[in-house]
Coordinates of C-alpha atoms and ligand atoms in Angstrom, one line a residue:
Chain A
M1490 CA 90.2 14.6 -39.7
A1491 CA 92.1 14.3 -36.4
D1492 CA 91.3 17.0 -33.9
G1493 CA 94.2 19.3 -33.2
K1494 CA 95.9 19.7 -29.8
N1495 CA 95.0 23.3 -29.4
Q1496 CA 91.3 23.7 -30.1
S1497 CA 91.1 26.7 -27.9
L1498 CA 89.3 28.8 -30.3
F1499 CA 86.4 26.5 -30.7
K1500 CA 86.4 23.8 -28.3
D1501 CA 87.6 25.2 -25.0
K1502 CA 84.7 27.5 -24.3
P1503 CA 85.2 29.4 -21.1
V1504 CA 84.5 27.7 -17.8
K1505 CA 80.9 28.4 -17.0
V1506 CA 80.1 29.1 -13.3
L1507 CA 76.8 29.6 -11.5
L1508 CA 77.2 31.7 -8.4
A1509 CA 74.4 31.1 -5.9
K1510 CA 73.5 32.0 -2.4
P1511 CA 70.5 29.8 -1.8
G1512 CA 68.5 30.3 1.3
I1513 CA 68.0 33.5 3.3
D1514 CA 71.2 35.4 3.4
G1515 CA 71.4 39.1 2.7
H1516 CA 75.1 39.4 2.0
D1517 CA 75.6 40.1 -1.7
R1518 CA 78.7 42.2 -2.0
G1519 CA 81.0 39.2 -1.8
M1520 CA 79.2 37.6 -4.6
F1521 CA 79.8 40.6 -6.9
V1522 CA 83.5 40.6 -6.0
L1523 CA 83.7 36.9 -6.9
A1524 CA 81.7 37.3 -10.1
R1525 CA 84.1 40.0 -11.3
A1526 CA 87.1 37.9 -10.3
F1527 CA 85.8 34.9 -12.1
R1528 CA 85.1 37.0 -15.2
D1529 CA 88.6 38.5 -15.1
A1530 CA 90.0 35.0 -14.9
G1531 CA 88.3 34.4 -18.3
M1532 CA 85.2 32.6 -17.0
D1533 CA 81.5 33.0 -18.0
V1534 CA 79.7 33.8 -14.8
L1535 CA 76.0 33.4 -14.1
Y1536 CA 74.3 34.7 -11.0
A1537 CA 71.4 32.7 -9.6
G1538 CA 69.5 35.7 -8.3
L1539 CA 68.1 36.7 -5.0
L1540 CA 67.3 33.9 -2.6
P1541 CA 67.0 31.0 -5.1
T1542 CA 65.8 27.7 -3.7
P1543 CA 68.2 24.7 -4.1
E1544 CA 65.8 23.4 -6.8
E1545 CA 66.1 26.6 -8.7
V1546 CA 69.9 26.5 -8.4
V1547 CA 70.0 23.0 -9.8
D1548 CA 67.5 23.8 -12.6
T1549 CA 69.5 26.8 -13.7
A1550 CA 72.8 24.9 -13.6
V1551 CA 71.3 22.1 -15.8
N1552 CA 69.6 24.4 -18.2
E1553 CA 72.6 26.6 -18.6
D1554 CA 75.0 23.6 -18.8
V1555 CA 77.4 25.1 -16.3
D1556 CA 80.6 23.4 -15.3
V1557 CA 80.6 24.5 -11.6
I1558 CA 78.0 25.6 -9.1
A1559 CA 79.7 27.9 -6.6
L1560 CA 77.5 28.1 -3.4
S1561 CA 78.1 30.6 -0.7
L1562 CA 76.5 31.2 2.6
L1563 CA 77.4 33.3 5.6
N1564 CA 74.6 32.4 7.9
G1565 CA 75.6 28.9 9.1
A1566 CA 72.9 27.1 7.1
H1567 CA 75.5 25.4 4.8
M1568 CA 75.0 21.9 6.3
V1569 CA 71.4 22.0 5.4
V1570 CA 71.4 24.0 2.2
F1571 CA 74.6 22.7 0.5
K1572 CA 73.5 19.2 1.3
K1573 CA 70.1 19.9 -0.2
V1574 CA 71.8 21.0 -3.5
A1575 CA 74.1 17.9 -3.4
D1576 CA 71.2 15.6 -2.7
L1577 CA 69.2 17.0 -5.6
M1578 CA 72.1 16.6 -7.9
K1579 CA 72.5 13.0 -6.8
K1580 CA 68.8 12.3 -7.1
R1581 CA 68.8 13.6 -10.7
G1582 CA 71.9 11.7 -11.6
I1583 CA 73.9 14.8 -12.4
T1584 CA 77.6 14.0 -12.3
D1585 CA 79.0 16.4 -14.8
I1586 CA 78.6 19.6 -12.8
A1587 CA 80.9 20.2 -9.9
V1588 CA 79.8 21.9 -6.7
V1589 CA 82.1 24.1 -4.6
G1590 CA 81.2 25.9 -1.4
G1591 CA 82.3 29.0 0.5
G1592 CA 81.4 31.1 3.4
T1593 CA 81.7 30.9 7.2
I1594 CA 82.1 27.1 7.5
P1595 CA 83.7 25.6 10.6
D1596 CA 86.6 23.3 9.9
S1597 CA 84.8 20.5 11.5
D1598 CA 82.1 20.6 8.8
K1599 CA 84.5 20.6 5.9
P1600 CA 85.1 16.9 5.6
K1601 CA 81.4 16.3 5.8
L1602 CA 80.8 18.6 2.9
E1603 CA 83.7 17.1 0.9
K1604 CA 82.1 13.7 1.4
I1605 CA 78.9 14.8 -0.3
G1606 CA 80.9 16.4 -3.1
V1607 CA 81.0 20.0 -2.0
S1608 CA 84.7 20.9 -2.2
G1609 CA 86.6 24.1 -1.5
N1610 CA 84.6 25.5 1.4
Y1611 CA 86.8 28.6 1.7
G1612 CA 86.2 31.2 4.3
P1613 CA 86.0 34.9 3.9
G1614 CA 89.4 36.5 3.3
T1615 CA 90.7 33.5 1.2
R1616 CA 92.9 34.7 -1.6
L1617 CA 90.9 35.0 -4.8
S1618 CA 93.6 33.2 -6.8
I1619 CA 93.2 30.1 -4.6
I1620 CA 89.4 30.0 -5.2
I1621 CA 89.9 30.6 -8.9
D1622 CA 92.4 27.7 -9.2
H1623 CA 90.1 25.4 -7.3
V1624 CA 87.1 26.3 -9.5
R1625 CA 89.2 25.7 -12.6
E1626 CA 90.3 22.3 -11.4
R1627 CA 86.8 21.2 -10.6
A1628 CA 85.6 22.6 -13.9
A1629 CA 88.2 20.6 -15.8
E1630 CA 86.9 17.4 -14.1
A1631 CA 83.3 18.3 -14.9
R1632 CA 84.2 19.1 -18.5
K1633 CA 85.9 15.7 -18.9
K1634 CA 82.7 14.0 -17.7
K1635 CA 80.6 16.0 -20.1
M1636 CA 82.8 15.0 -23.0
G1637 CA 82.7 11.4 -21.9
S1638 CA 79.0 11.2 -21.4
E1639 CA 78.0 12.5 -24.8
Chain B
M821 CA 76.3 21.5 -26.6
E822 CA 77.9 24.8 -27.6
N823 CA 81.2 23.3 -26.4
D824 CA 81.9 21.7 -29.6
L825 CA 79.4 22.8 -32.1
Y826 CA 82.3 22.7 -34.4
S827 CA 82.9 19.1 -34.2
D828 CA 81.7 16.9 -37.1
R829 CA 79.6 15.0 -34.6
A830 CA 77.7 18.2 -33.8
L831 CA 77.1 18.9 -37.5
D832 CA 75.8 15.4 -38.0
L833 CA 73.4 15.9 -35.1
L834 CA 72.1 19.2 -36.5
K835 CA 71.7 17.6 -39.9
G836 CA 69.8 14.8 -38.3
I837 CA 67.3 17.1 -36.5
Y838 CA 67.0 19.6 -39.4
P839 CA 63.9 18.0 -40.9
S840 CA 62.1 18.5 -37.5
T841 CA 62.9 22.2 -37.5
G842 CA 61.2 25.2 -39.1
H843 CA 58.2 25.3 -36.8
A844 CA 59.4 27.7 -34.2
H845 CA 58.9 31.5 -34.4
V846 CA 62.3 33.0 -33.7
V847 CA 61.9 36.5 -32.3
G848 CA 65.1 38.6 -32.1
I849 CA 65.2 41.3 -29.4
T850 CA 68.0 43.8 -29.8
G851 CA 69.0 47.3 -28.9
P852 CA 71.4 49.3 -26.8
P853 CA 72.4 48.1 -23.3
G854 CA 70.1 49.2 -20.5
V855 CA 66.9 49.9 -22.5
G856 CA 65.2 47.0 -20.7
K857 CA 65.5 44.1 -23.2
S858 CA 65.9 41.4 -20.6
T859 CA 63.3 42.8 -18.3
L860 CA 60.9 43.1 -21.2
I861 CA 61.5 39.5 -22.2
G862 CA 60.6 38.5 -18.7
S863 CA 57.4 40.5 -19.0
I864 CA 56.2 39.1 -22.4
V865 CA 57.0 35.5 -21.7
P866 CA 53.9 35.0 -19.5
L867 CA 51.7 36.6 -22.2
L868 CA 53.1 34.2 -24.8
M869 CA 52.6 31.2 -22.5
E870 CA 49.0 32.4 -21.8
E871 CA 48.4 31.6 -25.4
G872 CA 49.6 28.1 -24.9
K873 CA 53.0 28.7 -26.5
K874 CA 56.1 26.8 -25.4
V875 CA 58.8 29.5 -25.0
A876 CA 62.6 29.4 -24.8
V877 CA 65.0 32.2 -24.4
I878 CA 68.6 32.5 -25.6
A879 CA 70.4 35.6 -24.4
I880 CA 73.9 36.7 -25.4
D881 CA 76.1 38.9 -23.2
A882 CA 79.3 40.5 -24.4
S883 CA 82.6 39.0 -23.3
S884 CA 85.3 41.1 -21.8
P885 CA 87.7 42.0 -24.6
F886 CA 90.5 41.5 -22.1
S887 CA 89.9 38.3 -20.3
K888 CA 87.3 36.8 -22.7
G889 CA 85.2 36.1 -19.6
S890 CA 81.8 37.5 -19.0
I891 CA 79.1 38.2 -16.5
L892 CA 76.0 36.7 -18.0
G893 CA 73.7 39.2 -16.5
N894 CA 70.6 38.9 -18.7
R895 CA 69.3 35.9 -16.8
I896 CA 68.9 37.7 -13.6
R897 CA 66.5 40.3 -15.0
M898 CA 64.1 37.6 -16.1
Q899 CA 64.8 35.0 -13.5
E900 CA 61.6 35.5 -11.6
S901 CA 59.5 35.0 -14.7
L902 CA 61.6 32.1 -15.9
T903 CA 61.1 30.3 -12.6
K904 CA 57.5 31.0 -12.3
H905 CA 56.7 29.8 -15.8
S906 CA 59.4 27.1 -16.1
V907 CA 60.8 28.7 -19.2
Y908 CA 64.0 27.3 -20.7
M909 CA 66.7 29.8 -21.0
R910 CA 70.3 29.6 -22.1
S911 CA 72.9 32.3 -21.7
L912 CA 75.8 32.6 -24.2
S913 CA 78.8 34.9 -24.3
T914 CA 80.3 36.5 -27.3
R915 CA 83.8 35.2 -26.3
G916 CA 85.4 37.6 -28.8
L917 CA 84.5 35.2 -31.5
N918 CA 82.3 36.5 -34.3
G919 CA 81.4 33.7 -36.7
G920 CA 81.6 31.2 -34.0
L921 CA 79.0 32.8 -31.9
S922 CA 76.4 33.0 -34.6
F923 CA 77.0 29.3 -35.3
S924 CA 76.5 28.5 -31.6
A925 CA 73.3 30.5 -31.6
L926 CA 72.2 28.8 -34.8
G927 CA 72.8 25.4 -33.3
T928 CA 71.0 26.2 -30.1
V929 CA 68.0 27.6 -32.0
K930 CA 67.7 24.5 -34.2
I931 CA 67.8 22.2 -31.3
L932 CA 65.1 24.1 -29.4
D933 CA 63.1 24.3 -32.6
A934 CA 63.3 20.5 -33.1
A935 CA 62.5 20.0 -29.4
G936 CA 59.1 21.6 -30.1
Y937 CA 59.4 25.1 -28.8
D938 CA 56.9 27.5 -30.5
T939 CA 58.6 30.8 -29.7
I940 CA 62.3 31.2 -29.3
I941 CA 63.4 34.6 -28.1
L942 CA 67.0 35.7 -28.9
E943 CA 68.4 38.7 -27.0
T944 CA 71.6 40.5 -28.2
V945 CA 73.1 43.9 -27.6
G946 CA 72.6 45.5 -31.0
A947 CA 76.2 46.4 -31.5
G948 CA 78.6 45.2 -34.2
Q949 CA 78.5 42.8 -37.0
S950 CA 78.2 39.6 -35.0
D951 CA 75.0 40.9 -33.4
L952 CA 73.5 41.7 -36.8
D953 CA 74.5 38.2 -38.0
I954 CA 72.7 36.7 -35.1
M955 CA 69.6 38.7 -35.8
R956 CA 69.5 37.2 -39.2
L957 CA 68.5 34.0 -37.5
A958 CA 65.3 35.6 -36.3
G959 CA 62.1 35.7 -38.4
T960 CA 60.9 38.7 -36.5
V961 CA 63.5 41.3 -35.4
T962 CA 62.4 43.7 -32.6
V963 CA 64.5 46.7 -31.9
I964 CA 64.1 48.1 -28.4
L965 CA 64.9 51.7 -27.6
A966 CA 64.3 53.9 -24.6
P967 CA 63.6 57.6 -24.2
G968 CA 66.3 60.1 -23.6
L969 CA 69.4 58.3 -24.7
G970 CA 69.6 59.5 -28.2
D971 CA 69.1 55.8 -29.1
E972 CA 67.3 56.5 -32.3
I973 CA 70.4 58.0 -33.8
Q974 CA 72.5 55.2 -32.5
A975 CA 70.1 52.6 -34.0
I976 CA 70.4 54.2 -37.4
K977 CA 74.1 54.2 -37.2
A978 CA 74.3 50.6 -36.1
G979 CA 72.2 49.4 -39.0
L980 CA 69.3 48.4 -36.8
M981 CA 66.8 50.3 -38.7
E982 CA 67.4 48.1 -41.8
I983 CA 66.8 44.9 -40.0
A984 CA 63.9 45.8 -37.7
H985 CA 60.4 44.5 -38.2
I986 CA 59.1 46.1 -35.0
F987 CA 60.2 48.9 -32.8
A988 CA 59.5 49.2 -29.2
V989 CA 60.2 52.3 -27.2
N990 CA 60.5 50.8 -23.7
K991 CA 60.3 52.7 -20.4
S992 CA 57.3 54.6 -21.7
D993 CA 56.6 55.4 -18.1
R994 CA 59.5 57.9 -18.3
D995 CA 59.5 61.5 -19.4
G996 CA 60.2 62.0 -23.1
A997 CA 58.7 58.7 -24.1
F998 CA 56.0 60.3 -26.3
Q999 CA 58.6 62.4 -28.1
A1000 CA 60.9 59.3 -28.5
I1001 CA 58.1 57.3 -30.1
K1002 CA 57.3 60.2 -32.4
D1003 CA 61.0 60.6 -33.4
V1004 CA 61.2 56.9 -34.3
Q1005 CA 58.0 57.2 -36.3
D1006 CA 59.3 60.1 -38.2
I1007 CA 62.5 58.4 -39.0
L1008 CA 60.5 55.3 -40.2
M1009 CA 58.0 57.4 -42.2
T1010 CA 59.3 55.9 -45.4
S1011 CA 60.6 52.6 -44.2
M1012 CA 59.0 49.4 -45.1
Q1013 CA 60.3 45.8 -44.8
G1014 CA 58.8 44.5 -48.0
D1015 CA 55.0 44.9 -47.7
W1016 CA 55.3 45.1 -43.9
K1017 CA 54.8 48.5 -42.4
I1018 CA 57.0 48.7 -39.3
P1019 CA 55.0 49.4 -36.2
V1020 CA 56.3 51.5 -33.2
V1021 CA 55.0 50.4 -29.8
G1022 CA 55.5 52.2 -26.5
T1023 CA 56.1 49.7 -23.7
S1024 CA 56.7 49.7 -20.0
T1025 CA 57.6 46.8 -17.9
V1026 CA 56.6 48.9 -14.9
T1027 CA 53.1 49.8 -15.8
G1028 CA 52.6 46.9 -18.3
E1029 CA 51.6 49.4 -21.0
G1030 CA 52.0 48.2 -24.6
L1031 CA 53.2 44.7 -23.7
R1032 CA 50.1 43.0 -25.2
E1033 CA 50.3 45.1 -28.3
L1034 CA 54.0 44.2 -28.7
V1035 CA 53.2 40.5 -28.5
A1036 CA 50.3 41.0 -30.9
Q1037 CA 52.6 42.7 -33.4
M1038 CA 55.2 39.9 -33.1
E1039 CA 52.5 37.4 -33.9
R1040 CA 51.1 39.5 -36.7
H1041 CA 54.5 39.5 -38.2
A1042 CA 54.9 35.8 -37.7
S1043 CA 51.9 35.1 -39.8
F1044 CA 53.1 37.7 -42.3
V1045 CA 56.6 36.2 -42.6
P1046 CA 56.4 33.1 -44.7
S1047 CA 56.3 34.8 -48.1
V1048 CA 58.4 32.7 -50.3
K1049 CA 61.0 35.4 -50.7
D1050 CA 61.4 36.0 -47.0
R1051 CA 61.6 32.3 -46.2
G1052 CA 64.2 32.0 -48.9
S1053 CA 66.3 34.7 -47.5
V1054 CA 66.2 33.2 -44.0
L1055 CA 67.4 29.9 -45.5
K1056 CA 70.1 31.6 -47.5
N1057 CA 71.3 33.3 -44.3
E1058 CA 71.5 30.0 -42.6
L1059 CA 73.5 28.5 -45.4
S1060 CA 76.0 31.3 -45.5
L1061 CA 76.4 31.2 -41.7
I1062 CA 77.1 27.4 -41.8
V1063 CA 79.5 27.8 -44.8
E1064 CA 81.3 30.7 -43.0
S1065 CA 81.7 28.7 -39.8
E1066 CA 82.8 25.5 -41.7
L1067 CA 85.4 27.5 -43.5
M1068 CA 86.6 29.1 -40.3
K1069 CA 86.8 25.7 -38.7
M1070 CA 89.0 24.4 -41.6
F1071 CA 91.2 27.5 -41.3
Y1072 CA 91.8 27.2 -37.6
R1073 CA 92.3 23.5 -37.7
S1074 CA 94.9 23.9 -40.4
M1075 CA 96.6 26.7 -38.5
E1076 CA 97.0 24.1 -35.8
N1077 CA 97.6 20.9 -37.6
D1078 CA 98.7 21.4 -41.2
R1079 CA 102.5 21.7 -41.7
G1080 CA 102.1 23.5 -45.0
V1081 CA 99.9 26.1 -43.4
T1082 CA 101.9 26.6 -40.3
D1083 CA 105.0 27.1 -42.5
I1084 CA 103.2 29.9 -44.4
V1085 CA 102.1 31.5 -41.1
G1086 CA 105.7 31.3 -39.9
E1087 CA 107.0 33.0 -43.0
V1088 CA 104.4 35.8 -42.7
S1089 CA 105.2 36.3 -39.0
D1090 CA 109.0 36.5 -39.6
G1091 CA 108.4 39.0 -42.4
S1092 CA 109.7 36.9 -45.2
M1093 CA 106.3 36.7 -47.0
D1094 CA 103.7 39.4 -47.3
P1095 CA 100.3 38.6 -45.8
F1096 CA 98.4 38.8 -49.1
T1097 CA 100.5 36.2 -50.7
G1098 CA 100.3 34.2 -47.5
S1099 CA 96.6 34.3 -47.4
R1100 CA 96.3 33.1 -51.0
R1101 CA 98.7 30.2 -50.3
I1102 CA 96.7 29.2 -47.2
I1103 CA 93.5 29.2 -49.1
S1104 CA 94.9 27.1 -51.9
A1105 CA 96.4 24.7 -49.3
I1106 CA 93.0 24.4 -47.6
S1107 CA 91.2 23.9 -50.9
E1108 CA 93.6 21.2 -51.9
K1109 CA 92.9 19.4 -48.7
I1110 CA 89.2 19.7 -49.4
N1111 CA 89.6 18.3 -52.9
S1112 CA 91.6 15.4 -51.8
S1113 CA 89.1 14.5 -49.1
A1114 CA 86.1 15.1 -51.3
T1115 CA 86.1 11.6 -52.5
T1116 CA 85.8 10.3 -49.0
L1117 CA 82.8 12.5 -48.1
P1118 CA 79.5 10.7 -47.6
Ligands
GDP1802 N1 61.4 52.9 -15.7 C1 61.5 51.7 -16.3 N2 62.7 51.0 -16.1 C2 62.8 49.8 -16.8 C3 61.8 49.3 -17.7 N3 62.2 48.1 -18.2 C4 63.4 47.9 -17.6 N4 63.8 48.9 -16.8 C5 65.0 49.0 -16.0 O1 66.1 49.2 -16.9 C6 67.3 48.6 -16.4 C7 68.0 47.8 -17.5 O2 67.2 46.7 -17.8 P1 67.7 45.4 -18.6 O3 66.5 44.6 -18.8 O4 68.9 44.8 -17.9 O5 68.2 46.1 -19.9 P2 69.0 45.4 -21.2 O6 70.4 45.8 -21.0 O7 68.4 46.1 -22.4 O8 68.7 44.0 -21.2 C8 66.9 47.8 -15.2 O9 67.2 48.6 -14.0 C9 65.4 47.7 -15.3 O10 64.8 47.6 -14.1 C10 60.6 50.1 -17.9 O11 59.7 49.8 -18.6 N5 60.6 51.3 -17.2
MG1803 MG1 69.9 42.3 -21.2

């Protein structure tokens, strides 16, 4: 039987996002705001917990089969920590989960992050709708790869 | 995997692994929000692993009825324990889809079972028919309550009393725990699940009280379960779940693809046909389709 065009009821399960603040960073309020915004945009949102290591973030993302890992850091450690996550993904050959970043990231670091696959990199005060659209876009790419790789 | 559990490919996969399933002990954990189900799972996981069991957890959170999105908050309550003991956990959301959810849960349980997990813990918020359906996948259903919420009454109303094999009154470190345990015992006085007398265990994830007893009761029930009749009813539940979801799949597919069916839907929506006639017509259109494809089935 041919699959229908609109399989929304069964096939298009909501975008699944893992929110994580790896490394030492005490600011959690922003994460809750994001979590709620993602949920209200129809996504399934997971929260990686307090101070997860990059390994834990990647483990959780794989076990939960998320589409997107959304990393956030306000302490300036992004070049180390985001890179660690991206490296782990690469090492494990994970290509069907997208990584987006956010936090206080100087413009000069953004291209470097993009290059290792961490996109977005929005600063505090960015409109939520912009972040949501970006996550959706990356999720669609990831989902396509998931379907293709099965 | 739960992406397209409805695809024929997914069904073939499940059919293929089915002979390797049936070994796992599926433990359902259900009860009102906030009684400490997720925390309790985090606390009993190490006890199960101590006994050399391979443990996996599937936890279901409610989707927002508005956006259909959800915050999958169960994981965070047990994250520490999961990480420490490298336990596999998968979070699912209800997505406002009843039959579909149970089928996702069924598929996930079967895959974990075939993968060699000994104990699969299933957490749901004990509310509504879909939750009760999911609990039918569990060989041992544990209902968790907490003191001071009037939960006992809620549990009776929600039909949890009928499906429970074990009761735990969690937060037994709190005032009123003793009374709550006694209340549940009183309500259960006459309740049996077959020959099984339903135990009531007081637990606390704070003091650790009762956790070992809870695990012991779960295991006692596991060895009690496989009476032929009980095994039969689990299989029957599985079958009806699969049939239900297959029928739903056919229905939604034909709502999207099948001209005959979309025409009927159109007539009902513009008021020119009553929904009862419409429903009959749709069902006969679908069964015709099944009949004509029956010859091509493997
Ligand atoms: N006092 C006390 N609090 C507990 C206990 N178990 C869990 N909690 C708390 O109850 C709240 C809800 O726990 P959670 O596991 O999310 O409940 P669930 O909604 O049933 O899964 C959390 O704040 C827990 O820390 C317990 O044994 N005693
Ligand atoms: Mg919970």
